[in-house]
Amino acid sequence: MGDMKRLYNAIPVKNYKSLGTVFETTSGLYVYDTGTGKVFSCNEVTYNLFKIIFSGGDTNEIYEKYSAQEINKSISEIIEMIQKENILQASYSEFDRETDFELEAIYNYSLQSLILEVTQKCNFRCKYCIYHSFNEYYRNYGLQDMNWETAKKAIDYVSRHSGEKELSIAFYGGEPLINYDVMKKTIEYSEMVMPKKTLIFAFTTNLSLMTLEKAKFFAKHNCYIMCSLDGPKIIHDAYRVDIKGDGTFNKVIEGLKNLLIAFGDRAKTHIKFNVVICPPYSRKKLDAIKEFFDKLDYLPAGIDIKYSYVESGSLRKEDIDYTYFPEGEDIIGDVPPIDIWLTEELPKQSSDQNVIFTLARDALARVHKRFLLDHPCEKMKRNGCCIPGGRRIYVDIKGNIALCERVGKSPSLGNINKGIDLEQVKRYVSAP
């Protein structure tokens, strides 16, 4: 027991639960350090010692399970790691905030992305859509479009405040293609006023309005298109319905084929899919979706397919569809259903050109792109937060500037006529 006291005395920060976590895979046992982002493999004794530190567990249990010699050896190894690797030392006293000078520079020269709400209209009424009247966190379906004057002013604004060589311009809705004319003018005007920039245009579409003419226009420009398609007809039509409540699969496939024809060899890099997985969750449903995309012979091999869940609060219990529910238990538990399915399917794959490897790659990317330091930060970064309107702005149909398209009801940051209200933003950023 004395060696446990020696271990705790070696840890400079006493808020043990915030210092890290342990996890295991089929390959081994690991510890993650919060302050540095470092990950270490470890033996079973060391793993359980870290587990006790982070969870405040009973130290008696480890002495009942392992010999004193094994425990003392692992304790010495952990103390050496603390001294040499600077782990278990994260102690944040405040957020890392930008100075007023830094904020002004960011707003004047660092804009990288513009999202235009070109319309609030949609010709679909997907059962899980966030814009249903019962979802209090978002607006309802609207009947207004953005006019060309507003879109033009937004482009002029970003052209003055973007010092970056690359600028992303995204179109948001509703269904953006309902206001295709403004989309087309925006793309052409942006290329005219910013000829030296690399412009990237992007939007998500339900594909039902994607004619060959429109597809050919997008193919001529640097457009990246996310296509909403939830799998085979019986699964897709269960939730993605039109205003009359009818299935939309056939219209979507027609639009998809137009898009693939127009983009040709560039389809693999410029077209992606978003598949929303709806309850009830079953392995057979996920298998059916995978099989559907694998057998679409007109899809380029290795095209990106993203799986996502229904957003919380956007699907009512009475709207859950049991039409496609093959025999088999729901995938339930603490681990998200897609992750369970992915873990089971990945070892079976012989090709890296399919849905499974796309999902695995995206999951691993989050791990590999984590911050990694030799010494822990003295100040805490805003985890998952951005500087409001700093790198990206969302302009609604009336020209108001908001945080981004991912946030529902939120305070306005200004408008495209007067720009961002810097004093108001400073109050947001400086808030404790």
Coordinates of C-alpha atoms in Angstrom, one line a residue:
M1 CA 0.0 0.0 0.0
G2 CA 2.9 2.3 0.6
D3 CA 3.9 2.1 -3.0
M4 CA 0.4 3.4 -4.0
K5 CA 1.0 6.4 -1.8
R6 CA 4.4 6.9 -3.6
L7 CA 2.5 6.8 -6.9
Y8 CA -0.1 9.4 -5.9
N9 CA 2.6 11.7 -4.5
A10 CA 4.3 11.6 -7.9
I11 CA 1.2 12.9 -9.7
P12 CA 1.3 16.7 -9.5
V13 CA -2.4 17.2 -10.3
K14 CA -5.0 15.8 -7.8
N15 CA -8.0 16.0 -10.1
Y16 CA -7.3 12.4 -11.2
K17 CA -10.5 11.8 -13.3
S18 CA -9.6 14.5 -15.8
L19 CA -6.1 13.3 -16.4
G20 CA -6.8 10.6 -18.9
T21 CA -8.5 7.3 -19.6
V22 CA -7.7 3.7 -20.4
F23 CA -9.0 1.6 -23.3
E24 CA -8.4 -1.8 -24.9
T25 CA -8.6 -3.3 -28.3
T26 CA -8.2 -6.8 -29.6
S27 CA -4.4 -6.0 -29.9
G28 CA -3.7 -4.8 -26.5
L29 CA -4.2 -2.4 -23.5
Y30 CA -3.6 1.3 -23.7
V31 CA -3.7 4.6 -21.7
Y32 CA -4.5 8.0 -23.1
D33 CA -3.1 11.2 -21.5
T34 CA -5.4 14.2 -21.6
G35 CA -2.7 16.9 -21.3
T36 CA -0.4 15.7 -24.1
G37 CA -2.6 13.5 -26.3
K38 CA -0.1 10.7 -26.0
V39 CA -1.2 7.1 -26.1
F40 CA 0.9 4.3 -24.5
S41 CA 0.6 0.5 -24.7
C42 CA 0.9 -1.2 -21.3
N43 CA 0.7 -4.5 -19.5
E44 CA -2.2 -5.7 -17.5
V45 CA -0.9 -4.5 -14.2
T46 CA 0.0 -1.0 -15.4
Y47 CA -3.4 -0.8 -17.2
N48 CA -5.3 -1.5 -14.0
L49 CA -3.2 0.9 -12.0
F50 CA -4.0 3.7 -14.4
K51 CA -7.7 2.6 -14.2
I52 CA -7.6 3.0 -10.5
I53 CA -6.0 6.5 -10.8
F54 CA -8.7 7.7 -13.3
S55 CA -11.7 6.1 -11.7
G56 CA -10.8 6.3 -8.0
G57 CA -11.2 2.6 -7.7
D58 CA -10.4 0.3 -4.7
T59 CA -6.6 -0.3 -4.4
N60 CA -7.2 -3.4 -2.4
E61 CA -8.5 -5.3 -5.5
I62 CA -5.2 -4.9 -7.4
Y63 CA -3.2 -6.3 -4.4
E64 CA -5.5 -9.3 -4.3
K65 CA -5.0 -9.9 -8.0
Y66 CA -1.3 -9.3 -8.5
S67 CA 1.9 -9.8 -6.5
A68 CA 3.5 -6.9 -4.7
Q69 CA 6.6 -7.2 -6.9
E70 CA 4.5 -6.8 -10.1
I71 CA 2.6 -3.8 -8.7
N72 CA 5.8 -2.1 -7.5
K73 CA 7.5 -2.6 -10.8
S74 CA 4.5 -1.1 -12.7
I75 CA 4.3 1.8 -10.2
S76 CA 8.0 2.6 -10.8
E77 CA 7.3 2.5 -14.6
I78 CA 4.4 5.0 -14.3
I79 CA 6.5 7.4 -12.2
E80 CA 9.2 7.2 -14.8
M81 CA 6.6 8.0 -17.5
I82 CA 5.4 11.0 -15.5
Q83 CA 8.9 12.4 -15.3
K84 CA 10.1 11.6 -18.8
E85 CA 6.9 11.8 -20.8
N86 CA 5.2 14.6 -18.9
I87 CA 1.9 12.8 -18.5
L88 CA -0.7 13.1 -15.7
Q89 CA 0.0 16.8 -15.5
A90 CA -2.9 18.6 -17.2
S91 CA -4.1 21.4 -15.0
Y92 CA -6.1 24.0 -16.9
S93 CA -6.9 27.2 -15.1
E94 CA -8.4 29.1 -18.0
F95 CA -9.4 29.1 -21.6
D96 CA -6.9 30.2 -24.2
R97 CA -8.6 33.3 -25.6
E98 CA -7.6 35.5 -28.5
T99 CA -6.6 39.1 -27.9
D100 CA -8.6 42.0 -29.5
F101 CA -5.8 42.5 -32.0
E102 CA -5.9 38.8 -33.0
L103 CA -9.7 38.9 -33.3
E104 CA -9.6 41.9 -35.6
A105 CA -6.9 40.2 -37.8
I106 CA -9.0 37.0 -38.0
Y107 CA -12.2 38.9 -39.1
N108 CA -10.4 41.0 -41.6
Y109 CA -8.2 38.4 -43.3
S110 CA -9.0 34.8 -42.3
L111 CA -12.4 33.9 -43.6
Q112 CA -12.2 30.5 -45.3
S113 CA -15.8 29.4 -45.8
L114 CA -19.1 31.0 -46.7
I115 CA -22.4 29.1 -46.4
L116 CA -25.4 30.6 -48.2
E117 CA -28.9 29.7 -47.2
V118 CA -30.2 29.9 -50.7
T119 CA -33.6 28.7 -49.8
Q120 CA -35.8 27.5 -47.0
K121 CA -38.0 25.5 -49.3
C122 CA -37.8 21.8 -49.7
N123 CA -39.7 19.4 -51.9
F124 CA -39.2 16.5 -49.5
R125 CA -40.6 15.9 -46.0
C126 CA -38.1 13.4 -44.6
K127 CA -39.5 12.0 -41.4
Y128 CA -36.2 12.7 -39.5
C129 CA -35.7 16.3 -40.9
I130 CA -34.7 18.8 -38.3
Y131 CA -37.1 21.4 -39.7
H132 CA -40.4 19.8 -38.7
S133 CA -42.6 22.0 -36.5
F134 CA -42.3 19.7 -33.5
N135 CA -38.5 20.4 -33.3
E136 CA -38.2 23.5 -31.1
Y137 CA -34.5 24.0 -31.7
Y138 CA -34.8 24.8 -35.5
R139 CA -36.9 26.9 -37.8
N140 CA -39.8 25.3 -39.6
Y141 CA -40.0 24.6 -43.3
G142 CA -40.0 28.0 -45.0
L143 CA -41.3 29.5 -48.3
Q144 CA -38.6 32.0 -49.0
D145 CA -35.5 32.0 -51.3
M146 CA -32.4 34.1 -51.2
N147 CA -32.4 36.8 -53.9
W148 CA -29.4 37.4 -56.2
E149 CA -28.7 40.8 -54.6
T150 CA -28.2 39.2 -51.2
A151 CA -26.0 36.5 -52.5
K152 CA -23.9 39.0 -54.5
K153 CA -23.4 41.1 -51.4
A154 CA -22.3 38.0 -49.5
I155 CA -19.7 37.2 -52.2
D156 CA -18.4 40.8 -52.1
Y157 CA -18.1 40.6 -48.4
V158 CA -16.0 37.4 -48.4
S159 CA -13.9 38.6 -51.2
R160 CA -12.8 41.5 -49.0
H161 CA -12.3 39.5 -45.9
S162 CA -10.6 36.3 -47.1
G163 CA -6.9 36.5 -47.2
E164 CA -6.6 32.7 -47.8
K165 CA -5.7 31.4 -51.3
E166 CA -8.5 28.9 -51.0
L167 CA -12.2 29.7 -50.3
S168 CA -15.1 27.4 -49.8
I169 CA -18.6 28.5 -50.8
A170 CA -21.4 26.1 -49.8
F171 CA -25.1 26.2 -50.6
Y172 CA -27.6 25.3 -48.0
G173 CA -31.4 24.8 -47.8
G174 CA -34.0 23.4 -47.8
E175 CA -33.1 21.8 -51.1
P176 CA -30.5 24.1 -52.7
L177 CA -31.5 23.1 -56.3
I178 CA -34.9 24.8 -55.8
N179 CA -32.9 28.1 -56.2
Y180 CA -30.6 26.9 -58.9
D181 CA -30.5 30.2 -60.7
V182 CA -28.9 32.0 -57.7
M183 CA -26.5 29.1 -57.2
K184 CA -25.4 29.4 -60.9
K185 CA -25.0 33.1 -60.7
T186 CA -23.1 32.8 -57.4
I187 CA -20.6 30.4 -58.9
E188 CA -20.0 32.4 -62.0
Y189 CA -19.8 35.7 -60.2
S190 CA -17.4 34.3 -57.5
E191 CA -15.0 33.1 -60.2
M192 CA -15.1 36.5 -61.9
V193 CA -14.4 38.6 -58.8
M194 CA -11.9 36.2 -57.2
P195 CA -9.9 34.8 -60.2
K196 CA -6.7 34.2 -58.2
K197 CA -8.3 32.1 -55.5
T198 CA -8.9 28.4 -55.5
L199 CA -12.7 28.3 -55.2
I200 CA -14.4 25.2 -53.9
F201 CA -18.2 25.0 -54.2
A202 CA -20.2 22.5 -52.3
F203 CA -23.8 21.5 -51.4
T204 CA -25.9 18.6 -50.2
T205 CA -28.8 17.6 -52.4
N206 CA -31.7 15.1 -52.4
L207 CA -31.0 14.7 -56.1
S208 CA -34.6 14.8 -57.2
L209 CA -34.1 18.1 -59.2
M210 CA -30.7 17.2 -60.6
T211 CA -31.2 17.4 -64.4
L212 CA -28.5 16.5 -66.8
E213 CA -28.2 20.2 -67.7
K214 CA -27.6 21.3 -64.1
A215 CA -25.2 18.4 -63.5
K216 CA -23.1 19.4 -66.5
F217 CA -22.9 23.0 -65.2
F218 CA -21.6 21.8 -61.8
A219 CA -19.2 19.4 -63.5
K220 CA -17.6 22.4 -65.4
H221 CA -16.8 24.1 -62.1
N222 CA -15.0 22.9 -58.9
C223 CA -18.2 21.6 -57.3
Y224 CA -18.3 18.9 -54.6
I225 CA -21.7 17.3 -54.1
M226 CA -23.0 15.3 -51.1
C227 CA -25.9 13.1 -52.2
S228 CA -28.6 12.0 -49.7
L229 CA -29.4 8.4 -50.4
D230 CA -30.3 6.0 -47.5
G231 CA -29.9 2.7 -49.3
P232 CA -32.2 0.4 -51.3
K233 CA -35.7 1.5 -52.2
I234 CA -37.5 -0.2 -49.3
I235 CA -35.2 1.5 -46.7
H236 CA -34.8 4.8 -48.4
D237 CA -38.6 5.3 -49.0
A238 CA -39.4 4.4 -45.4
Y239 CA -38.2 7.9 -44.3
R240 CA -37.3 10.0 -47.3
V241 CA -40.7 11.0 -48.6
D242 CA -42.0 13.9 -50.6
I243 CA -44.6 16.5 -49.5
K244 CA -47.4 14.0 -50.4
G245 CA -45.8 11.3 -48.3
D246 CA -44.7 9.2 -51.3
G247 CA -41.3 7.5 -51.6
T248 CA -38.6 9.4 -53.5
F249 CA -36.1 6.6 -54.4
N250 CA -36.8 6.6 -58.2
K251 CA -36.4 10.3 -58.6
V252 CA -33.2 10.2 -56.6
I253 CA -31.6 7.5 -58.7
E254 CA -32.5 9.4 -61.9
G255 CA -30.8 12.5 -60.6
L256 CA -27.8 10.4 -59.4
K257 CA -27.3 9.0 -62.9
N258 CA -27.4 12.4 -64.4
L259 CA -24.7 13.5 -62.0
L260 CA -22.5 10.5 -62.7
I261 CA -22.8 11.0 -66.4
A262 CA -21.8 14.7 -66.2
F263 CA -18.9 14.2 -63.9
G264 CA -17.5 11.1 -65.5
D265 CA -14.0 10.2 -64.2
R266 CA -14.2 13.0 -61.6
A267 CA -17.2 11.5 -59.9
K268 CA -15.1 9.5 -57.4
T269 CA -13.4 12.7 -56.0
H270 CA -16.3 15.2 -56.3
I271 CA -19.4 13.2 -55.4
K272 CA -20.1 11.7 -51.9
F273 CA -23.0 10.1 -50.2
N274 CA -24.6 10.7 -46.8
V275 CA -26.6 7.7 -45.5
V276 CA -28.8 8.4 -42.5
I277 CA -29.3 5.3 -40.4
C278 CA -32.7 5.2 -38.8
P279 CA -34.1 3.1 -36.0
P280 CA -34.8 0.2 -35.5
Y281 CA -31.1 -0.8 -35.9
S282 CA -30.3 -4.3 -37.0
R283 CA -27.2 -5.9 -38.6
K284 CA -29.3 -7.1 -41.5
K285 CA -30.4 -3.5 -42.3
L286 CA -26.8 -2.3 -42.3
D287 CA -25.8 -5.3 -44.4
A288 CA -28.6 -4.5 -46.9
I289 CA -27.4 -0.9 -47.2
K290 CA -23.8 -2.0 -47.7
E291 CA -24.8 -4.6 -50.3
F292 CA -26.9 -2.0 -52.1
F293 CA -24.0 0.4 -52.6
D294 CA -21.6 -2.4 -53.4
K295 CA -23.8 -3.6 -56.2
L296 CA -24.4 -0.2 -57.9
D297 CA -22.2 -1.0 -60.8
Y298 CA -22.4 2.5 -62.2
L299 CA -20.8 3.9 -59.0
P300 CA -17.0 4.5 -59.1
A301 CA -15.1 2.0 -56.9
G302 CA -14.0 3.6 -53.6
I303 CA -16.5 6.5 -53.7
D304 CA -17.0 8.1 -50.3
I305 CA -20.0 7.0 -48.3
K306 CA -20.7 8.5 -44.9
Y307 CA -23.0 6.9 -42.4
S308 CA -24.7 9.1 -39.8
Y309 CA -27.5 8.9 -37.2
V310 CA -30.8 10.7 -36.9
E311 CA -30.2 13.9 -35.0
S312 CA -31.7 13.9 -31.5
G313 CA -35.2 15.3 -31.3
S314 CA -35.8 15.2 -35.0
L315 CA -37.7 11.9 -35.2
R316 CA -40.9 11.1 -33.3
K317 CA -41.6 7.6 -32.0
E318 CA -44.8 7.5 -34.1
D319 CA -42.8 8.1 -37.3
I320 CA -40.4 5.2 -36.8
D321 CA -41.0 2.8 -39.7
Y322 CA -40.9 -1.0 -39.2
T323 CA -41.5 -1.9 -42.8
Y324 CA -37.9 -3.0 -43.3
F325 CA -37.0 -4.9 -40.1
P326 CA -35.5 -8.3 -41.0
E327 CA -35.4 -11.0 -38.4
G328 CA -32.7 -10.4 -35.9
E329 CA -32.2 -8.5 -32.7
D330 CA -31.7 -4.7 -32.6
I331 CA -28.1 -3.7 -32.1
I332 CA -28.2 -2.1 -28.7
G333 CA -25.8 -1.2 -25.9
D334 CA -23.4 1.5 -25.0
V335 CA -21.5 1.3 -28.3
P336 CA -23.2 3.1 -31.3
P337 CA -24.8 0.5 -33.7
I338 CA -22.7 1.5 -36.7
D339 CA -19.5 1.0 -34.7
I340 CA -20.6 -2.5 -33.5
W341 CA -21.4 -3.5 -37.1
L342 CA -18.1 -2.0 -38.4
T343 CA -16.0 -3.9 -35.9
E344 CA -17.6 -7.1 -36.9
E345 CA -17.4 -6.5 -40.7
L346 CA -13.9 -5.0 -41.0
P347 CA -12.0 -8.3 -40.6
K348 CA -14.1 -9.9 -43.3
Q349 CA -13.2 -7.4 -46.1
S350 CA -10.7 -8.2 -48.8
S351 CA -11.0 -4.9 -50.6
D352 CA -10.3 -1.3 -49.6
Q353 CA -12.8 0.0 -52.1
N354 CA -16.0 -0.2 -50.2
V355 CA -18.3 1.2 -47.5
I356 CA -16.6 -0.6 -44.6
F357 CA -13.1 0.8 -45.3
T358 CA -14.5 4.3 -45.8
L359 CA -16.1 4.1 -42.4
A360 CA -13.0 2.6 -40.8
R361 CA -10.8 5.3 -42.4
D362 CA -13.0 8.1 -41.1
A363 CA -13.0 6.7 -37.6
L364 CA -9.3 6.2 -37.4
A365 CA -8.7 9.7 -38.9
R366 CA -10.2 11.3 -35.8
V367 CA -7.6 9.4 -33.7
H368 CA -4.6 10.2 -35.9
K369 CA -5.5 13.9 -36.2
R370 CA -5.7 14.5 -32.4
F371 CA -3.4 17.1 -30.9
L372 CA -0.1 15.7 -29.7
L373 CA 2.3 17.6 -27.5
D374 CA 5.4 16.8 -25.5
H375 CA 4.3 19.0 -22.5
P376 CA 0.7 19.6 -21.5
C377 CA -1.0 22.9 -22.4
E378 CA -1.2 25.5 -19.7
K379 CA -4.5 26.8 -21.1
M380 CA -7.5 24.9 -22.3
K381 CA -8.5 25.1 -25.9
R382 CA -12.2 25.4 -26.7
N383 CA -13.0 21.8 -27.3
G384 CA -15.2 21.6 -30.4
C385 CA -15.8 25.3 -30.5
C386 CA -14.8 27.9 -33.0
I387 CA -14.4 31.7 -33.0
P388 CA -17.9 32.8 -34.0
G389 CA -17.7 34.0 -37.6
G390 CA -13.9 33.8 -37.7
R391 CA -13.2 31.1 -40.2
R392 CA -16.7 30.5 -41.6
I393 CA -19.9 32.5 -41.8
Y394 CA -23.5 31.4 -42.4
V395 CA -25.6 33.9 -44.3
D396 CA -29.4 33.4 -44.2
I397 CA -31.9 34.3 -46.9
K398 CA -32.2 37.8 -45.5
G399 CA -28.5 38.5 -45.3
N400 CA -28.0 38.0 -41.6
I401 CA -24.7 36.5 -40.5
A402 CA -24.9 33.6 -38.1
L403 CA -22.5 31.0 -36.6
C404 CA -22.9 28.2 -39.1
E405 CA -25.4 25.8 -40.6
R406 CA -24.9 23.3 -37.8
V407 CA -26.4 25.5 -35.2
G408 CA -30.1 26.0 -34.9
K409 CA -31.4 29.2 -33.3
S410 CA -28.5 31.4 -32.4
P411 CA -27.7 35.1 -32.0
S412 CA -26.9 37.1 -35.1
L413 CA -23.3 38.2 -35.6
G414 CA -24.2 41.0 -38.0
N415 CA -25.3 41.3 -41.6
I416 CA -23.7 41.5 -45.0
N417 CA -24.5 45.2 -45.3
K418 CA -22.6 46.3 -42.1
G419 CA -20.4 43.3 -41.6
I420 CA -19.8 41.4 -38.4
D421 CA -20.4 43.2 -35.1
L422 CA -16.9 42.8 -33.6
E423 CA -17.8 44.2 -30.2
Q424 CA -20.6 41.7 -29.9
V425 CA -18.4 38.9 -30.9
K426 CA -15.8 40.0 -28.3
R427 CA -18.4 39.6 -25.6
Y428 CA -19.1 36.1 -26.8
V429 CA -15.5 35.1 -26.9
S430 CA -14.6 36.7 -23.6
A431 CA -17.5 35.0 -21.7
P432 CA -16.3 32.6 -19.0

